[in-house]
Each structure stands twice: as C-alpha cells, then as structure tokens.
XYZ file of C-alpha atoms in Angstrom:
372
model
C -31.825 97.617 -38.486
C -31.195 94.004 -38.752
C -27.804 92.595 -39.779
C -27.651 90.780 -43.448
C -26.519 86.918 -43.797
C -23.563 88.293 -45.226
C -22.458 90.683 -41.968
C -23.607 87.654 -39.054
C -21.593 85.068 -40.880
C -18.350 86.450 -40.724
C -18.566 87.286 -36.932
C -19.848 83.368 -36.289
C -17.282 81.936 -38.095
C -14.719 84.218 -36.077
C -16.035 83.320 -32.618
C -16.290 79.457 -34.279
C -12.992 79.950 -35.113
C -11.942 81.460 -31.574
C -13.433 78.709 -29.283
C -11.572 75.878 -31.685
C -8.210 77.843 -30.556
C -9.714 77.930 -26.982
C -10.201 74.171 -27.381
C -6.705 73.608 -29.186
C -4.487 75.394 -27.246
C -6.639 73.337 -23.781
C -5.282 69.955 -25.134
C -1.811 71.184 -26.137
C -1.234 71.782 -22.525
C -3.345 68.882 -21.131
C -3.887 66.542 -23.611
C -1.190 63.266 -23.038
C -0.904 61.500 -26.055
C 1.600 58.995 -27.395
C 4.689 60.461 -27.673
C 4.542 62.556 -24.767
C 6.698 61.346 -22.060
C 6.221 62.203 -18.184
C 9.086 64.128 -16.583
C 10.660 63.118 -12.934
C 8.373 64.615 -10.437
C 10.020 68.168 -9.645
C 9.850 69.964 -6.329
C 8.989 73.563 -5.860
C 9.760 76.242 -3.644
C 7.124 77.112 -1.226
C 5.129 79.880 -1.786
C 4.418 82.671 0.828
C 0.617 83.745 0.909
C -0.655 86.931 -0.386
C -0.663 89.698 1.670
C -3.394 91.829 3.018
C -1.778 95.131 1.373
C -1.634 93.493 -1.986
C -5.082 92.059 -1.900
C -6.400 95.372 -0.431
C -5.345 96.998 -3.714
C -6.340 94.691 -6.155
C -9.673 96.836 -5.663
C -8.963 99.347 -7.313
C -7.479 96.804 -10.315
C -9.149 97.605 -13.540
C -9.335 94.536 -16.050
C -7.197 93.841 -18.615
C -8.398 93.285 -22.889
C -6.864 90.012 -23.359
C -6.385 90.487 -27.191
C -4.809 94.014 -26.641
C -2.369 93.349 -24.213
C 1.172 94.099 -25.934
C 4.448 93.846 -24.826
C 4.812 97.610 -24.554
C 2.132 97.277 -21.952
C 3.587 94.178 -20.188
C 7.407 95.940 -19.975
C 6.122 99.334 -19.086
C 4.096 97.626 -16.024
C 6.990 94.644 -15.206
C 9.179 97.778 -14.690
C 7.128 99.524 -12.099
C 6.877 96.651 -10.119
C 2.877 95.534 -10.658
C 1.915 91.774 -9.943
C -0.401 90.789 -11.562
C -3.396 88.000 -8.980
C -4.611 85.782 -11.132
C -7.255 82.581 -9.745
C -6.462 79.001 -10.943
C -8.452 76.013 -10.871
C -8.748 72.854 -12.327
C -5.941 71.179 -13.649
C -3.508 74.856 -13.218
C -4.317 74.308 -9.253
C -1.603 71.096 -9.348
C 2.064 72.432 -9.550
C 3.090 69.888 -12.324
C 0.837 71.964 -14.949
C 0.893 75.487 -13.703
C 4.600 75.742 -11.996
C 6.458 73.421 -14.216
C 4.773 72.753 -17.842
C 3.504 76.108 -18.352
C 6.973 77.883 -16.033
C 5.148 79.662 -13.928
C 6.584 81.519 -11.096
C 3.790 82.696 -8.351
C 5.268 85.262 -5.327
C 2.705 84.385 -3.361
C -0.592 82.644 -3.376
C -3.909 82.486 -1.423
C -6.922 79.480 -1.239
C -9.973 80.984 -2.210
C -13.604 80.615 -2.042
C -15.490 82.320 -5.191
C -19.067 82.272 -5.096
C -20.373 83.727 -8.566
C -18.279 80.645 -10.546
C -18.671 77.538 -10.341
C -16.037 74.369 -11.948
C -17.697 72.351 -14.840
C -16.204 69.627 -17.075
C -18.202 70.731 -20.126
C -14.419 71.532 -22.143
C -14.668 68.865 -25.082
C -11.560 66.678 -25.300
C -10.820 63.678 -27.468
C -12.899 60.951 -27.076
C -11.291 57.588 -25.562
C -8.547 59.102 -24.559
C -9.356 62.573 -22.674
C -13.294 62.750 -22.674
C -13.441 66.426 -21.691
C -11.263 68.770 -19.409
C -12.162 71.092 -16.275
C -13.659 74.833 -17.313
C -15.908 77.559 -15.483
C -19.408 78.803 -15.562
C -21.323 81.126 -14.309
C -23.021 80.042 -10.895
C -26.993 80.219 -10.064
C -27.048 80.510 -6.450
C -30.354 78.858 -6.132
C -29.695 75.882 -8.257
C -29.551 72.516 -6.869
C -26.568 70.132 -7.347
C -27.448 67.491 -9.663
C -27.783 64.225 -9.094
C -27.398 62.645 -11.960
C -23.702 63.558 -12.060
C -21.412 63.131 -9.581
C -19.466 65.917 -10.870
C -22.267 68.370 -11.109
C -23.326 67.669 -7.257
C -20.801 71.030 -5.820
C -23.789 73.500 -4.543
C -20.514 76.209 -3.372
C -18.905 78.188 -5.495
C -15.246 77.299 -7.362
C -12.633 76.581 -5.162
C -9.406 77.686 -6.107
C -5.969 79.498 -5.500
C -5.016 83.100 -6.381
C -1.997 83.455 -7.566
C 0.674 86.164 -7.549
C 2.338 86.472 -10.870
C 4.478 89.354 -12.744
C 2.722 91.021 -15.929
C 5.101 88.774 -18.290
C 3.949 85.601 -16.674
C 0.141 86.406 -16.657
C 1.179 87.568 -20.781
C 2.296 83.867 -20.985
C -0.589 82.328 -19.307
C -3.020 84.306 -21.794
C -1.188 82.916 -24.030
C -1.301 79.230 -23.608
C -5.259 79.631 -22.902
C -5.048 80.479 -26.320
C -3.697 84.091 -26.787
C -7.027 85.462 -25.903
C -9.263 84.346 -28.298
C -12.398 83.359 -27.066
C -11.302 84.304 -23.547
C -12.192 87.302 -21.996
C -10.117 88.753 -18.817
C -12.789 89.620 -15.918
C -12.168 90.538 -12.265
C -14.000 88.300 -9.662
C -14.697 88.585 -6.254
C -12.589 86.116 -4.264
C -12.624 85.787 -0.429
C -9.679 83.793 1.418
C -10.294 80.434 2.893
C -9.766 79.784 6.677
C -7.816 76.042 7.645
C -11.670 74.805 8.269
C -12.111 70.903 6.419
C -15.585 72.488 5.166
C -15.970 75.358 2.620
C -18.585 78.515 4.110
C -22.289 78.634 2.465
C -21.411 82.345 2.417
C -17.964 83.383 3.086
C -17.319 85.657 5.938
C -13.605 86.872 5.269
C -12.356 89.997 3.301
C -13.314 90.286 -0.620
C -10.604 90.873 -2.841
C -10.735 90.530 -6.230
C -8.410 88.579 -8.884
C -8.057 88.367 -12.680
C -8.957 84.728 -14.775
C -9.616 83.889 -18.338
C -13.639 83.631 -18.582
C -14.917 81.650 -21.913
C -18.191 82.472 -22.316
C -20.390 79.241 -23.563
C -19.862 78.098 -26.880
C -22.846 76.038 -28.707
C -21.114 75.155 -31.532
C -17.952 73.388 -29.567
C -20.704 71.855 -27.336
C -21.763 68.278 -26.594
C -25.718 67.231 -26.670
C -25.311 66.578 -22.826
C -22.256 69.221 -21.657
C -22.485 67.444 -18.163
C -22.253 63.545 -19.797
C -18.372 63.174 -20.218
C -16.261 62.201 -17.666
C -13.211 63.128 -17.277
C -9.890 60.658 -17.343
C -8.262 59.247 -14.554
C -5.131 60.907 -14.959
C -6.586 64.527 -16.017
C -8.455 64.118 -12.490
C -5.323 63.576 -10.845
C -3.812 66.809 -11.615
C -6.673 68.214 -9.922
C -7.348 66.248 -7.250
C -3.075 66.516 -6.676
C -3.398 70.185 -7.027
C -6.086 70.491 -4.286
C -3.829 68.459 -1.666
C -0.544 70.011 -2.473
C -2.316 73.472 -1.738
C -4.006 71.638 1.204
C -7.721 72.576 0.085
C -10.630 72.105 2.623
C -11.142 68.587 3.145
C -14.947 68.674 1.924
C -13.977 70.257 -1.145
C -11.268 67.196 -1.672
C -13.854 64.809 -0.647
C -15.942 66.125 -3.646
C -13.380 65.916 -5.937
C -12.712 62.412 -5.281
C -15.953 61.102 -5.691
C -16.344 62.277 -9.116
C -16.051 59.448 -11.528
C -13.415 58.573 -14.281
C -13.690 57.770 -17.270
C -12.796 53.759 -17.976
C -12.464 51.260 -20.868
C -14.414 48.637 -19.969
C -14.646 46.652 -22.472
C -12.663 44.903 -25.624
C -14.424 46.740 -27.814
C -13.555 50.131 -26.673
C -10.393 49.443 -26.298
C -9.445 48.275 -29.952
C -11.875 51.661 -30.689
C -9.267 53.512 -28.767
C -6.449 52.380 -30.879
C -8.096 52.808 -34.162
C -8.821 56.327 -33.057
C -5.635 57.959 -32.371
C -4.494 56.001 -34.968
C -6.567 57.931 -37.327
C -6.335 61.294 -35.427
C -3.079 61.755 -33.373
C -1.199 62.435 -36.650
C -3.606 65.532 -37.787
C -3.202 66.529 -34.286
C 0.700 65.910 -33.800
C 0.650 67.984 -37.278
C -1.271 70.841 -35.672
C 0.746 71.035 -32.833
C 3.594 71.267 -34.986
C 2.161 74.126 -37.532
C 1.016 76.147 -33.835
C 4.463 76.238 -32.498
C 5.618 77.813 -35.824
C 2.899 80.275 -36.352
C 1.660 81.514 -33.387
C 2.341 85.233 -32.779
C 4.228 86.115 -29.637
C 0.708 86.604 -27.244
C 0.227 82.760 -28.691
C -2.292 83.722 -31.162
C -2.645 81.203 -34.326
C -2.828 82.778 -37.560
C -6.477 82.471 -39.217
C -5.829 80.276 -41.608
C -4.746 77.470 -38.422
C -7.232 78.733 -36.407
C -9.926 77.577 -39.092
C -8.019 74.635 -39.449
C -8.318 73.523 -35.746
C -12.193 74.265 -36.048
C -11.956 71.661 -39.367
C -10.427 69.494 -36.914
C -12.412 69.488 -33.867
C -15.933 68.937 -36.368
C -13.600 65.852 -38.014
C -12.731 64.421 -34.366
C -16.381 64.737 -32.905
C -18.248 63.560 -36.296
C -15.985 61.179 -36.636
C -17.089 59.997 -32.702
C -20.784 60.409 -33.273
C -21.166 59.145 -36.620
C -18.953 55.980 -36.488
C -16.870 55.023 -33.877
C -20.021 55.228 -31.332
C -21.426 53.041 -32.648
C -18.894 50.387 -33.533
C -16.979 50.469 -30.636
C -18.837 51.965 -28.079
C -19.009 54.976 -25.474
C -15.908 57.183 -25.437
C -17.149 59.742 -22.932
C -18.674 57.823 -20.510
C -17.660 54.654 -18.471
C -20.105 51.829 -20.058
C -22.163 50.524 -17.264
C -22.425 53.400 -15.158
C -26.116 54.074 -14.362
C -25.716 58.511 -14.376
C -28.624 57.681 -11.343
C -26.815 55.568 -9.408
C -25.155 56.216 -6.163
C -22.559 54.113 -6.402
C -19.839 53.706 -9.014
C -16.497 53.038 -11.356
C -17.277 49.265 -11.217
C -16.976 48.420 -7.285
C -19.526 46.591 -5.175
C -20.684 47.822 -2.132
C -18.297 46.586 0.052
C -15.531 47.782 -1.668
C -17.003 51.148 -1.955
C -17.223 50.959 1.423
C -13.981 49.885 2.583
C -12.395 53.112 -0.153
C -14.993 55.540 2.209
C -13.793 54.146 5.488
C -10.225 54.542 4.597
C -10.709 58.202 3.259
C -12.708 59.374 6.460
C -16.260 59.969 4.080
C -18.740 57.142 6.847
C -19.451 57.333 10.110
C -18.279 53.797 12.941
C -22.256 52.975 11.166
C -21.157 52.413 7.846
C -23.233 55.608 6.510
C -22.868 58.342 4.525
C -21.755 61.475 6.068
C -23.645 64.595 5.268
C -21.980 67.165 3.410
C -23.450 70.333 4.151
C-alpha cells in the first residue's frame, strides 16, 4: 500500500522542520554576529586520557534515542556512576566551544582515528558572514579526494577526540545540537591514535566504540553544490585551534590548514555584507531570543518555532540566491578563486611558498611534499 499526499506531507514537513532546528541551534552556538562579544581566552585543566578499562567496556554500550532520553534516565544513570564517550570534531574539538561556551567538563579524553566518517563542510550558514559550518558524512572507502576542493581532498577517515563526559553533560550536548531533532545517536568504531605526525591508511590499535550525534543528509537544507562554500576564517580557527591544543597528527593539521577561507574581496561584497545582516540579524537576534524562552529542558523548540526557523532559513537562502547574488556578489565562495587551482586565498607563488616553508609542508627543493 502506498502512502496518500495527505500521510507523506506531514512526516516531510516534520523532518523539514527538524533539520531547520539542526541548522538553528548550529549557528546559535557558532554563529558570531554583531553583538556577540569574545571572552578573555580561558585556560583549562588538563585532561587525563581514557583508559583501556573504560574503552574496553564501551563494547558492550548500547545506543542511546536522542529524543527519548529524559531526565529520569540521565539521574538514574549519573547516580551509578556511568560516563558517557562521546567523539567531537570540528569546531567542539577546540576548548573555547566545547569546554567553555557549551560548559563542558570531559574526565578524560582520547585522539582518534574513525574510518567509516568522514568531516564535510556541507552545514549551511549565513551567507557573507559564516558561509557554512563543519558536519559528518558517511565515508566511501574507495572514493578519491577531490580536487576541486581543497577541503574535500582528506582520503582518511574523521579525525577527532573522544571524550569522557557524565550522562547530564552528554543530555546538554544533545541539547545544544538541537535537542535531538534531526540527530540520531549512533555508536562508531573509533581506534586511538599513536604520537605519529601521519594518520594510518588502516588503523592498527584497539577498536572501541563512542557515541556522536549523526544527521543524516538533508535535501531540502542543501546547497546546489554542498562542497562549494567555504568556510570563514575565524570558524576555521576553532578547528584548526582545536586540532593543536589536542596536539593532532601533524598531517592531519597540515590538511586543515590548507583548506581555504572564505574572503571579501571586493567593495561590492562588502557593502552586500552590511545590507545583509542588516536585513537578517534582527529576525535572527529575535529567534534566538523566542529559543531561549521556549525550548523544553532536552533544548527542544516548540513546533510552532521550529517551523518558524525553517521560514527563516528559506527567507535567508532565497533571499541569497535570488537577489543579493547577484547584486553584490558571491557570499560562499572567495571571488577569484579558480575551485581547480592549486594555489590560493589571493597569494602569489612566492608567498605561498614562503607560508609552506615556514609550516614544514616543501622539501630544501621548494616542492610539494607528498601526503600519503
């Protein structure tokens, strides 16, 4: 039997509805708009890494329903002493978002290599301002990197950090992914990193296996080209931070700091910037305000905001598309940079390679050198 117009729709508008909280509550806690001020740099206690016992266990974990988890559940297990391991990446892997905006507390923590995900900047943003932000994806083994896209060029799998947190933090980061809507909790296999610079083809240390928020893909929230964004200079940061504070392999850093940023290049875009959170940033300021009052204690919007934030996203990204494309030019993309060409973000060749030579990426000969 085949479902009737009138059962489908209600289910599309709900997972419509579901990724526009998934993309809402992502720029609440990454977005940096006016108005947002940057606190004094905060140190952290260090961190002790995860021990074989506790990663030994975690295999016989089961997974957790996101949208069911209730504080019953979260007391009952806070009180028997279960930790929750939980893998970060992206922007979460730099202390400034995961230990200190979103009050995180890891016990411990672990660098990991997992090879069935892989990191993506597909996660619209706003345009001008924060193109798109860091997500994950299911990886194909035996696809090539592309070349067209710096970003896209990673042939491992994700690189991250596992995290040791108690059941009430893990509630809270569920929460400000969104409450669970849209996101699904799955297990992954995960397998420790040694102190090598390079990351393994295939890893040869212990599995273990950690908990992270999985969003499956979304067409309706999706850009023509997912891969065509770049993302801002200071959204980049956070990562590229994150991946030296936890002192990732060095090829893996190397990577991260060739991808390209975002830049206004021109006039044009510039004034198109202006006009643009002009126009938006108070519907946005406005939503963040209604979220903060509404939202249910797992950080769930009510439905009436969460079809308001899908109203919103169409507005922003028509809006982009329809107008301020074209009259003020490319908000996703640095304007100028050839996606085929091996060189980038403005700079001649021999300032490209006097960056290279001072980050350790040529050889005495001035070339390249290979990244397996």
């Amino acid at each position: 039997m085949t479902d009737s117009a009138a059962d489908v729709t209600p289910q599309i508008l709900e997972n419509r509805d579901d990724a526009s909280q998934c993309w809402f509550a992502r720029i609440s806690t990454d977005l940096n708009l006016p108005g947002r001020r940057n606190k004094t740099q905060r140190t952290f206690p260090c961190v002790l890494q995860t021990s074989q016992e506790r990663r030994d266990a975690s295999l016989i974990e089961p997974s957790f329903d996101a949208k069911a988890l209730s504080l019953s559940d979260i007391q009952a297990a806070s009180e028997k002493g279960k930790t929750v391991l939980y893998l970060a990446y992206g922007s979460n892997l730099c202390k400034e978002t995961f230990r200190e905006k979103r009050g995180i507390k890891p016990r411990s923590q672990i660098n990991v290599l997992v090879p069935s995900l892989r990191l993506t900047f597909d996660l619209p943003g706003v345009p001008y301002i924060e193109p798109c932000f860091g997500n994950s994806a299911m990886r194909d083994p035996d696809a090539m990197g592309s070349e067209d896209y710096h970003k896209d060029r990673w042939k491992k799998g994700l690189v991250g950090c596992v995290y040791e947190v108690t059941p009430s933090d893990y509630a809270h980061i569920i929460a400000t992914e969104g409450g669970g809507t849209g996101y699904r909790d799955v297990l992954v296999d995960c397998y420790p990193l040694s102190d090598s610079d390079t990351v393994p083809e295939k890893p040869t240390t212990q599995r273990f296996v950690a908990h992270t928020l999985f969003a499956p893909p979304d067409k309706s929230h999706a850009r023509p080209d997912p891969s065509y964004a770049q993302p801002s200079a200071r959204y980049l940061n956070l990562i590229t931070t994150g991946a030296a504070e936890l002192a990732l392999p060095r090829e893996y850093r190397a990577y991260l700091n060739e991808i390209r940023t975002y830049t206004i290049t021109t006039k044009r875009q510039q004034m198109g910037k202006v006009l643009f959170v002009s126009t938006w940033w108070p519907f946005l300021q406005l939503l963040f305000a209604l979220n903060t009052q509404f939202q249910d204690d797992k950080g769930r919007s009510p439905p009436w905001l969460a079809q308001l934030a899908t109203l919103l996203f169409m507005g922003v990204w028509r809006s982009y598309d329809g107008a301020f494309k074209k009259a003020f030019g490319d908000g996703e993309r640095t304007e100028g940079d050839e996606t085929s060409s091996k060189r980038g973000n403005g700079m001649n060749e021999e300032q490209w390679r006097r960056i290279g030579e001072e980050n350790g990426w040529f050889r005495s000969n001035g070339k390249m050198e290979h990244m397996a």
